[in-house]
PDB file of C-alpha atoms in Angstrom:
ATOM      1  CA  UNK A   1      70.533 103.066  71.120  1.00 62.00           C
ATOM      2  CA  UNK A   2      68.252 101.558  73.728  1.00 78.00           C
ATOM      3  CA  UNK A   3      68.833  98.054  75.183  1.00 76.00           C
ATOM      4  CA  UNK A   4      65.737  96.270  74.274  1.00 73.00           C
ATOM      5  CA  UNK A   5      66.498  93.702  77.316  1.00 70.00           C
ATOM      6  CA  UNK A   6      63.526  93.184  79.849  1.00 71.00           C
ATOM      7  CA  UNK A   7      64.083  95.835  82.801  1.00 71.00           C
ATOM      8  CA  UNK A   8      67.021  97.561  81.264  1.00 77.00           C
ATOM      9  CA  UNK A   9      66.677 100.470  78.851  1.00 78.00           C
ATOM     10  CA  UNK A  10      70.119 101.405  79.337  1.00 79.00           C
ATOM     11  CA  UNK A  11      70.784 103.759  76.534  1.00 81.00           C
ATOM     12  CA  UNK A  12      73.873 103.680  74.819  1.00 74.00           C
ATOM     13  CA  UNK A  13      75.871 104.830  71.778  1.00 74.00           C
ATOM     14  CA  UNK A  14      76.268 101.886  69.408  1.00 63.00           C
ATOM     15  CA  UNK A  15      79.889 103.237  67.958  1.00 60.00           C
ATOM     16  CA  UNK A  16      81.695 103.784  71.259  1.00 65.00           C
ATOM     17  CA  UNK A  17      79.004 101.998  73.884  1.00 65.00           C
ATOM     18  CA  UNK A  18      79.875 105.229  75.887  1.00 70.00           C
ATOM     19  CA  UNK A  19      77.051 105.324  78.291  1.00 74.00           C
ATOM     20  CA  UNK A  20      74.191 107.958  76.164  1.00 75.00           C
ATOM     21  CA  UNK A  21      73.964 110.153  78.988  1.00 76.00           C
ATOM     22  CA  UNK A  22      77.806 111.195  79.313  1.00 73.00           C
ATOM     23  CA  UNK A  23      78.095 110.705  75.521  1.00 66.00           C
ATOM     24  CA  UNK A  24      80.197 113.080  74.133  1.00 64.00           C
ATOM     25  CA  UNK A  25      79.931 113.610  70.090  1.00 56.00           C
ATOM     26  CA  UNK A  26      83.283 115.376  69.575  1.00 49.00           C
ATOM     27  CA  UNK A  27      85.196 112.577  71.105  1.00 58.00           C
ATOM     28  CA  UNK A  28      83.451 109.168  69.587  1.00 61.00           C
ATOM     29  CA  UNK A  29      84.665 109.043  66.822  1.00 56.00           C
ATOM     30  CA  UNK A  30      88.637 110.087  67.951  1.00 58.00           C
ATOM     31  CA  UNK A  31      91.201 107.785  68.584  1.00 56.00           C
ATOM     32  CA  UNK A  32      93.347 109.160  71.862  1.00 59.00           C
ATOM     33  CA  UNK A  33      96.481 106.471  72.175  1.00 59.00           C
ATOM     34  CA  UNK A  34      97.320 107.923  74.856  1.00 65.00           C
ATOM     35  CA  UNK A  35      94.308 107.408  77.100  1.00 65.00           C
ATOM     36  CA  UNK A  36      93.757 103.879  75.987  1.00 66.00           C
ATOM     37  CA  UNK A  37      97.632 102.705  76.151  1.00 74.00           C
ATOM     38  CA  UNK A  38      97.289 104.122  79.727  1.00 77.00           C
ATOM     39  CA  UNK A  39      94.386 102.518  80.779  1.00 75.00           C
ATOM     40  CA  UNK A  40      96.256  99.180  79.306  1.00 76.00           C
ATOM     41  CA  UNK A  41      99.495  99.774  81.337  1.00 81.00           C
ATOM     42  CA  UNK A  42      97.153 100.111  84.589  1.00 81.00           C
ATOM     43  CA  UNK A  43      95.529  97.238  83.732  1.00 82.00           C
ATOM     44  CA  UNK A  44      98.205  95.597  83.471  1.00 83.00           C
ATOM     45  CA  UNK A  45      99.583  96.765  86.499  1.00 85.00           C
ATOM     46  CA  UNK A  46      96.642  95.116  88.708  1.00 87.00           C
ATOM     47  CA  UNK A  47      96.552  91.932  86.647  1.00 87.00           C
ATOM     48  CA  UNK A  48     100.130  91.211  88.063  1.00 88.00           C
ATOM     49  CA  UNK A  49      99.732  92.703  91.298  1.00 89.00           C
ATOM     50  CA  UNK A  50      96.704  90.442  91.378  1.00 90.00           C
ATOM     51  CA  UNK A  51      98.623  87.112  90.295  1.00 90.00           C
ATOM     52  CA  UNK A  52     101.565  88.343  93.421  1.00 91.00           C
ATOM     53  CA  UNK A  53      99.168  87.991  95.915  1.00 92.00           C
ATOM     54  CA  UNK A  54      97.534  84.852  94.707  1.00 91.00           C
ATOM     55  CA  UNK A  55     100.429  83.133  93.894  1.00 91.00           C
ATOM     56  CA  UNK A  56     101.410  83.250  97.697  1.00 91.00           C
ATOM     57  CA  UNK A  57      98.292  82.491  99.030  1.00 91.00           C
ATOM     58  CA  UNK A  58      98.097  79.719  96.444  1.00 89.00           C
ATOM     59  CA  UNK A  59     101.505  78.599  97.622  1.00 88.00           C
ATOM     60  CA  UNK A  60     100.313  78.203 101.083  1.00 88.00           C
ATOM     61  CA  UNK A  61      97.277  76.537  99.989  1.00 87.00           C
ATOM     62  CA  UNK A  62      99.542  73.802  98.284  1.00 86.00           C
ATOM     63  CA  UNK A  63     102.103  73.384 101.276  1.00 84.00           C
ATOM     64  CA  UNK A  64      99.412  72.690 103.160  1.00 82.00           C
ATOM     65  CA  UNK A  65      98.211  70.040 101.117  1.00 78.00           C
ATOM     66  CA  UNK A  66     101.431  68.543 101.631  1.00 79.00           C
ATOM     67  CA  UNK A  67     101.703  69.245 105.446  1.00 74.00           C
ATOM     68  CA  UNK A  68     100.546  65.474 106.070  1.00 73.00           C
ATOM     69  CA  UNK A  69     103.820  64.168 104.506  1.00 77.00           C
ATOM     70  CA  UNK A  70     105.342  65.954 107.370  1.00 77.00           C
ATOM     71  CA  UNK A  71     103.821  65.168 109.785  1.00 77.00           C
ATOM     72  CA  UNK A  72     104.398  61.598 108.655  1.00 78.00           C
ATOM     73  CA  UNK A  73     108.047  62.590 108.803  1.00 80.00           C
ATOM     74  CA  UNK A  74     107.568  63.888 112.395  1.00 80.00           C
ATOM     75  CA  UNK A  75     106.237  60.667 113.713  1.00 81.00           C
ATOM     76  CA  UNK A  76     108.663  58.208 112.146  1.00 79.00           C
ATOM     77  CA  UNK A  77     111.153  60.826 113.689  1.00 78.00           C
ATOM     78  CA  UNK A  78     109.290  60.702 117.122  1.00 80.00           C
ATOM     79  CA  UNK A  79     109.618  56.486 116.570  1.00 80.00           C
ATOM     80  CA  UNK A  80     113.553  56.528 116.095  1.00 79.00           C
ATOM     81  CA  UNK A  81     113.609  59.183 119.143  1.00 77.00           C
ATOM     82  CA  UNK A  82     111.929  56.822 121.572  1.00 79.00           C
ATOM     83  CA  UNK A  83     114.235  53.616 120.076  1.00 77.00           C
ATOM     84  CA  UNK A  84     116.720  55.552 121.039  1.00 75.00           C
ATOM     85  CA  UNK A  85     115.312  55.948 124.296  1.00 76.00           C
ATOM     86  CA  UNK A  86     115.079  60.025 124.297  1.00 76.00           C
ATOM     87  CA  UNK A  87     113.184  61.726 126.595  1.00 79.00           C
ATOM     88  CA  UNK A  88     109.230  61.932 125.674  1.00 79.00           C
ATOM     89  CA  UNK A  89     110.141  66.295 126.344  1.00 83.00           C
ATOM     90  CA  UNK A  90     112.608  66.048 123.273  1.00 81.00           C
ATOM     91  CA  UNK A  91     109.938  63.877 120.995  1.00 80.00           C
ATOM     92  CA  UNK A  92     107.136  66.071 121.624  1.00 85.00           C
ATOM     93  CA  UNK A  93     109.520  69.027 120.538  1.00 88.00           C
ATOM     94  CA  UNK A  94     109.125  67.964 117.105  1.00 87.00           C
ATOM     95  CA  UNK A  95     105.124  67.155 117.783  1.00 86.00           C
ATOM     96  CA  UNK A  96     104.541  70.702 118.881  1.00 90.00           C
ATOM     97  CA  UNK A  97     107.020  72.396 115.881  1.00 91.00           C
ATOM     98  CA  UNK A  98     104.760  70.344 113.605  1.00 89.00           C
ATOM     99  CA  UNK A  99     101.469  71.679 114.379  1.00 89.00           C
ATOM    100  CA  UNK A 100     102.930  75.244 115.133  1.00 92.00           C
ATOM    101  CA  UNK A 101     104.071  75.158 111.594  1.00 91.00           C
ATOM    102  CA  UNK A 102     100.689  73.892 110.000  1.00 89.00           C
ATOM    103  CA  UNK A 103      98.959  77.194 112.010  1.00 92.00           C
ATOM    104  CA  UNK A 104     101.755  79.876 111.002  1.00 94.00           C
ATOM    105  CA  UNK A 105     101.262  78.625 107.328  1.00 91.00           C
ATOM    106  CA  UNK A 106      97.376  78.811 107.562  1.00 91.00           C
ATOM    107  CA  UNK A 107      97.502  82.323 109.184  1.00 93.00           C
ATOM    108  CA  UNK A 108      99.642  83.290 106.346  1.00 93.00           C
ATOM    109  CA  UNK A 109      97.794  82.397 103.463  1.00 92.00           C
ATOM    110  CA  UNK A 110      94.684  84.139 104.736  1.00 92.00           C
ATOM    111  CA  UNK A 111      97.199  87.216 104.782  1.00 93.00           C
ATOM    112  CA  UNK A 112      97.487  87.612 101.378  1.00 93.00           C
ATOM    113  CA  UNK A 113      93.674  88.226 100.217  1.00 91.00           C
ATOM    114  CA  UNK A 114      93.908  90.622 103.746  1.00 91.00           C
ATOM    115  CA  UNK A 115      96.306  92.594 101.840  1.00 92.00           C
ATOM    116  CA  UNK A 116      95.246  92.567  98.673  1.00 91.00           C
ATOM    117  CA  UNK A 117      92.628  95.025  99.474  1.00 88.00           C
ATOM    118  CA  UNK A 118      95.221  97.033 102.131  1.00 89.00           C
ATOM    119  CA  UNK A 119      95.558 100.539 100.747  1.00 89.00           C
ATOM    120  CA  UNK A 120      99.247 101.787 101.630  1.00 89.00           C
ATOM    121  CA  UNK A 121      99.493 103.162 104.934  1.00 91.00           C
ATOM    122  CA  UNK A 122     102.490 103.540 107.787  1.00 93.00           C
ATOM    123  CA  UNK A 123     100.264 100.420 109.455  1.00 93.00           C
ATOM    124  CA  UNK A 124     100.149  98.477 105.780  1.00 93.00           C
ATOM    125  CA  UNK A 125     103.924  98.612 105.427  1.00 94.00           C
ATOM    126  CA  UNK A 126     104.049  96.984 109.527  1.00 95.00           C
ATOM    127  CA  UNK A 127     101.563  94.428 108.757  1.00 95.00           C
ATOM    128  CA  UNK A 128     103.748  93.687 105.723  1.00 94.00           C
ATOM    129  CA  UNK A 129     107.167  93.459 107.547  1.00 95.00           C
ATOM    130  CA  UNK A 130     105.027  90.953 110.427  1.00 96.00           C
ATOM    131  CA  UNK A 131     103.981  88.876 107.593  1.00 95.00           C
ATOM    132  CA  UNK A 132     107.728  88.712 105.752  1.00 94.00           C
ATOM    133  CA  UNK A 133     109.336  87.487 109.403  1.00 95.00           C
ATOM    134  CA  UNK A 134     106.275  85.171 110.041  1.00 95.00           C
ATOM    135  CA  UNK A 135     107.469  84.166 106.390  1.00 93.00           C
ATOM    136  CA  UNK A 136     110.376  83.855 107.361  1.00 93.00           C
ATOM    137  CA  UNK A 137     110.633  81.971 110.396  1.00 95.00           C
ATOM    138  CA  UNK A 138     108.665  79.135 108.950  1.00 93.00           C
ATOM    139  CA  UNK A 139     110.854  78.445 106.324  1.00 91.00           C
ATOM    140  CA  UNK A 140     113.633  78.056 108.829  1.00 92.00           C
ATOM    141  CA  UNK A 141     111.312  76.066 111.172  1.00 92.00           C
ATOM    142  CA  UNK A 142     110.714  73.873 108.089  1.00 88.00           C
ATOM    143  CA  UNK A 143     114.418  73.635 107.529  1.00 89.00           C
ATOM    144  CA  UNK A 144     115.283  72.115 110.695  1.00 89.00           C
ATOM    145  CA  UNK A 145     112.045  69.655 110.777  1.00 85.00           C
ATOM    146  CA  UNK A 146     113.837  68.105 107.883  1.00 82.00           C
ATOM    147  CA  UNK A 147     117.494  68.053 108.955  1.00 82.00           C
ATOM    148  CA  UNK A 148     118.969  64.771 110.229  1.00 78.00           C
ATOM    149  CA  UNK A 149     119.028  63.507 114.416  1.00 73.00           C
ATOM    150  CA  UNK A 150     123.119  63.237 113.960  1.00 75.00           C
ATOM    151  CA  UNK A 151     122.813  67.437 115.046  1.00 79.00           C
ATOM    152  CA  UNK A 152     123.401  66.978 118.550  1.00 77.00           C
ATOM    153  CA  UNK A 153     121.235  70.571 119.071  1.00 88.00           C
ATOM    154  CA  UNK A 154     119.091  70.336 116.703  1.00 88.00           C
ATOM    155  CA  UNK A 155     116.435  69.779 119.746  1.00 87.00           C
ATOM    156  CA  UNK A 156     116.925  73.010 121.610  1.00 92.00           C
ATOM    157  CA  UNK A 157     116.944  74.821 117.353  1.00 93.00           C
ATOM    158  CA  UNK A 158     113.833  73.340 116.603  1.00 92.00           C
ATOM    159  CA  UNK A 159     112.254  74.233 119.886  1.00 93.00           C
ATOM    160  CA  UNK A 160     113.831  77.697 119.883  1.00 95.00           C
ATOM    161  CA  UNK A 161     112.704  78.209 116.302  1.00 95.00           C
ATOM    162  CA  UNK A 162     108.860  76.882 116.685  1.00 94.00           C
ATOM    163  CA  UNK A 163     108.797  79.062 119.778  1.00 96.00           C
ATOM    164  CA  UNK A 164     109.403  82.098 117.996  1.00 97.00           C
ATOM    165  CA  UNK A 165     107.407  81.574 115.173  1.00 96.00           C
ATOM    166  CA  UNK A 166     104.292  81.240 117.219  1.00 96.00           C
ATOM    167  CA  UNK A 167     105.806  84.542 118.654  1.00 96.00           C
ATOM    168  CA  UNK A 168     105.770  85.692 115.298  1.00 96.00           C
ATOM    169  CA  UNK A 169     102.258  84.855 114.438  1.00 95.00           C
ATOM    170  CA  UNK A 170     100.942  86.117 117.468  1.00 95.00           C
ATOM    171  CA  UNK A 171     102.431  89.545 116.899  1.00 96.00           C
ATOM    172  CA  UNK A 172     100.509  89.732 113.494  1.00 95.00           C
ATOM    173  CA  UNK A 173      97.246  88.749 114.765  1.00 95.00           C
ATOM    174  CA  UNK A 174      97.632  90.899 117.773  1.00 95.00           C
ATOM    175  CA  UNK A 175      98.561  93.812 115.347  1.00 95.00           C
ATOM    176  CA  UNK A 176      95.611  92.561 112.693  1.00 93.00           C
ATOM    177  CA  UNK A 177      93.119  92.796 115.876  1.00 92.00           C
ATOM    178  CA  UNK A 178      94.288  96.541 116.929  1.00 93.00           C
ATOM    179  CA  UNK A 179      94.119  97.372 113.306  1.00 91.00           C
ATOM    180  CA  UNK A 180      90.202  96.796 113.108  1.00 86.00           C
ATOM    181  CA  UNK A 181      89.815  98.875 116.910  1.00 88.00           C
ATOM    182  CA  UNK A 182      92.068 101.538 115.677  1.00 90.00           C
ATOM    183  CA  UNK A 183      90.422 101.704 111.929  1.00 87.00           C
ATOM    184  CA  UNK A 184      94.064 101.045 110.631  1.00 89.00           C
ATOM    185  CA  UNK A 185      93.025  99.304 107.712  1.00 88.00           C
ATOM    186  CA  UNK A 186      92.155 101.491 104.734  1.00 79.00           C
ATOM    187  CA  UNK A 187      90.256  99.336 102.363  1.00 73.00           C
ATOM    188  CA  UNK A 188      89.510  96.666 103.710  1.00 68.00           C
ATOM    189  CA  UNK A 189      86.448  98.234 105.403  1.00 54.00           C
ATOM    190  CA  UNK A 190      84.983  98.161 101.614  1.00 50.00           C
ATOM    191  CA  UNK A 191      85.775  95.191 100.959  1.00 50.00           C
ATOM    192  CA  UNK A 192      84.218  93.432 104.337  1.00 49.00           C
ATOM    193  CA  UNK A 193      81.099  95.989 104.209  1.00 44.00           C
ATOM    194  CA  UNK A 194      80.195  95.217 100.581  1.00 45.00           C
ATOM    195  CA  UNK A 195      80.977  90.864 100.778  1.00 44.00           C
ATOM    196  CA  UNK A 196      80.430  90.056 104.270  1.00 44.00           C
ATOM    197  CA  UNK A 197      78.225  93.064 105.889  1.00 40.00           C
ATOM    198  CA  UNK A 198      75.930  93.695 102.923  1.00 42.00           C
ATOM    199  CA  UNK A 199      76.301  97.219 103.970  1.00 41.00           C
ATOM    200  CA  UNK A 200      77.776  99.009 100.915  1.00 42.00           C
ATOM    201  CA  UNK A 201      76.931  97.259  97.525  1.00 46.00           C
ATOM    202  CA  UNK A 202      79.618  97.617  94.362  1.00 48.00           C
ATOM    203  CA  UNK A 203      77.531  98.074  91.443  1.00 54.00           C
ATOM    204  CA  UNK A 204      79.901  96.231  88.380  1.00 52.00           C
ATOM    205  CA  UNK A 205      80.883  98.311  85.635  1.00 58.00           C
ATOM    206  CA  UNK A 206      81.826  97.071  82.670  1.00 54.00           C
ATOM    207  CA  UNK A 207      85.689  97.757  81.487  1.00 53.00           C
ATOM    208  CA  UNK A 208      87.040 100.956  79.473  1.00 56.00           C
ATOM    209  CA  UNK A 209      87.100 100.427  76.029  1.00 56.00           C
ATOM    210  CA  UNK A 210      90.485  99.249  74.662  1.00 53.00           C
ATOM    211  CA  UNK A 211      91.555  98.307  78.424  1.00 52.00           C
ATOM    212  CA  UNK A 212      91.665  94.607  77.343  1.00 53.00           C
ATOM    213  CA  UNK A 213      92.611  94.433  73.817  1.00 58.00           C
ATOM    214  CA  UNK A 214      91.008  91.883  71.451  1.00 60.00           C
ATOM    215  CA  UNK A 215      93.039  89.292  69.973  1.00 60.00           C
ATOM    216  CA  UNK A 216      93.220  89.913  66.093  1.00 55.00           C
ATOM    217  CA  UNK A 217      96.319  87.889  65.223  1.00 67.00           C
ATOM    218  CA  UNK A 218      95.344  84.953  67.144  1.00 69.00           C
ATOM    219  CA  UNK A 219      98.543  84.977  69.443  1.00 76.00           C
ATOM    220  CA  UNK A 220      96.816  83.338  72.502  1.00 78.00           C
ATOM    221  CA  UNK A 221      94.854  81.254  70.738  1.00 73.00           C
ATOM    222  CA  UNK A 222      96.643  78.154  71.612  1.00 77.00           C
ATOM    223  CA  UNK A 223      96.398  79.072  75.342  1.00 79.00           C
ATOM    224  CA  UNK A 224      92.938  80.322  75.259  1.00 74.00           C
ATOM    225  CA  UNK A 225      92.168  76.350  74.074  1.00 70.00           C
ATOM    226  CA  UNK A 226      94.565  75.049  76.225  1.00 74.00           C
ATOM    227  CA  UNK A 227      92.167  76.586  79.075  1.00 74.00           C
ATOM    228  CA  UNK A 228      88.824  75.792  77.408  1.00 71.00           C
ATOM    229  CA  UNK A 229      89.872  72.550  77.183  1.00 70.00           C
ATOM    230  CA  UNK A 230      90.920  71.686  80.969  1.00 75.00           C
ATOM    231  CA  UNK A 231      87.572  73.347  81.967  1.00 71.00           C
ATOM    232  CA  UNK A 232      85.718  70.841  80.143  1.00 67.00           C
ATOM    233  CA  UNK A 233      87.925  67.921  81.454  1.00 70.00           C
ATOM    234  CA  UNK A 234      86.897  69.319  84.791  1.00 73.00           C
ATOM    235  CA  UNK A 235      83.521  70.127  84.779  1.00 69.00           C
ATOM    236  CA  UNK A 236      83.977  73.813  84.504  1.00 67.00           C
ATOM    237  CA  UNK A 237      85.808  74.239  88.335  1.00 73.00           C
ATOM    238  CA  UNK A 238      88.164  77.134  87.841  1.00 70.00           C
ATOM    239  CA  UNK A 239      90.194  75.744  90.748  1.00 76.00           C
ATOM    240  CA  UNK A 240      91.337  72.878  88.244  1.00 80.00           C
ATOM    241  CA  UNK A 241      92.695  75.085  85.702  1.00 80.00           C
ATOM    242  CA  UNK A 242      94.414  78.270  87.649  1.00 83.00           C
ATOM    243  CA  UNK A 243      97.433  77.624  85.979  1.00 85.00           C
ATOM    244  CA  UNK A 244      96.172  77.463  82.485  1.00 82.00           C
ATOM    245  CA  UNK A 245      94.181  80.561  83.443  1.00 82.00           C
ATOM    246  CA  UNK A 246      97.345  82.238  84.421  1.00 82.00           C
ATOM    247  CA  UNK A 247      99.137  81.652  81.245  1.00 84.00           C
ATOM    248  CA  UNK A 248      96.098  83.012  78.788  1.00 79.00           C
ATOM    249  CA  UNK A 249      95.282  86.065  80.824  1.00 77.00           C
ATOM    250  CA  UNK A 250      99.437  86.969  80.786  1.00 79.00           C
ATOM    251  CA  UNK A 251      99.521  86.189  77.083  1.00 80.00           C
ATOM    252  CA  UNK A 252      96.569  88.787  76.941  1.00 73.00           C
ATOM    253  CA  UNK A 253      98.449  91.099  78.650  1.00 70.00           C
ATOM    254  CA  UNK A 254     101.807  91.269  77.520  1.00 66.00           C
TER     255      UNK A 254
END
């Protein structure tokens, strides 16, 4: 068949919508398990390796959010500092962990849709292992922002700690930086030429037949509404309903 649509003509068999031209007769009309429950493992496969590397980024995103709260924190700590007549050195020690935290946690979000499109390489596996102690570090940094004044070092922890992580973040970007001199990153260069560049252009294909099984019993129905329904509450912004999004598109998958 021959799509009648204005500019198209894209001709096509109407059993298997197998593109005409690589059409092959003897296989239309077979079912091969094999190749289909394959293709549905793989995809699969990159629907949850997807949702890892959002999820973290997402993370990120939402501690950020919340960063203000700390902050708030910090400067009610900063007041009880100064009532107790502590050096302004040791109260801007908590100023400085502060914003050091809010830029290791924005570096690290961005890190995620970086290596999303990493392939694996010797360099991948180091930018990974700078990313899990950047991780890391903050966490601990965060730790001690919230601990009580009674520590009599917690001072000389926090400034210790907020220290290294900008160490810590600096290291990654400095390694991020060679990476694009040294062509270390395998693609990413795709990714940036196609989005950013304009260079390269990704012409969308549509999915392998069977790849994303239809829904004949009706299990995610429920979900698939529950979905539907928050984009309507929310004038159809996506970023309003990621969660609900994440549950169908599982459901789908499992």
């Amino acid at each position: 068949m021959t799509c009648r649509k204005t500019g198209c003509n894209h001709e096509f068999c109407w059993l298997c919508f197998g593109d005409w031209k690589e059409h092959n007769a003897h296989n239309c009309n077979r079912f091969i398990a094999d190749d289909i429950l394959e293709k549905q493992e793989n995809a699969k496969i990159e629907l949850n390796r997807y949702l890892h590397y959002f999820e973290r980024y997402h993370n990120h995103l939402r501690s950020l959010a919340l960063e203000h709260k700390l902050l708030e924190k910090i400067q009610e700590r900063i007041e009880a500092m100064q009532k107790l007549k502590k050096s302004y050195t040791d109260q801007q020690t908590f100023l400085l962990a502060g914003n050091c935290l809010k830029e290791c946690r924005h570096t690290l979000m961005f890190t995620y849709p970086f290596a999303f499109y990493l392939h694996p390489t010797n360099q991948s596996k180091t930018f990974e292992d700078n990313q899990s102690n950047l991780e890391t570090a903050i966490e601990d940094l965060t730790g001690l922002l919230e601990k009580d004044l009674s520590d009599v070092n917690l001072i000389q922890k926090v400034q210790d700690k907020y220290r290294y992580c900008a160490s810590r973040r600096k290291a990654l970007l400095d390694h991020t930086k060679e990476g694009y001199k040294q062509d270390y990153w395998t693609g990413i260069d795709t990714f940036m030429t196609s989005y950013t560049l304009q260079q390269k252009h990704i012409t969308p294909t549509k999915p392998e037949r069977g790849v994303f099984p239809l829904d004949h019993e009706g299990e995610c129905k429920e979900t698939m509404l529950n979905y539907i329904l928050c984009l309507a509450q929310n004038d159809n912004k996506y970023s309003k309903c990621q969660e609900e999004s994440k549950i169908y598109f599982q459901c789908r998958m499992d």
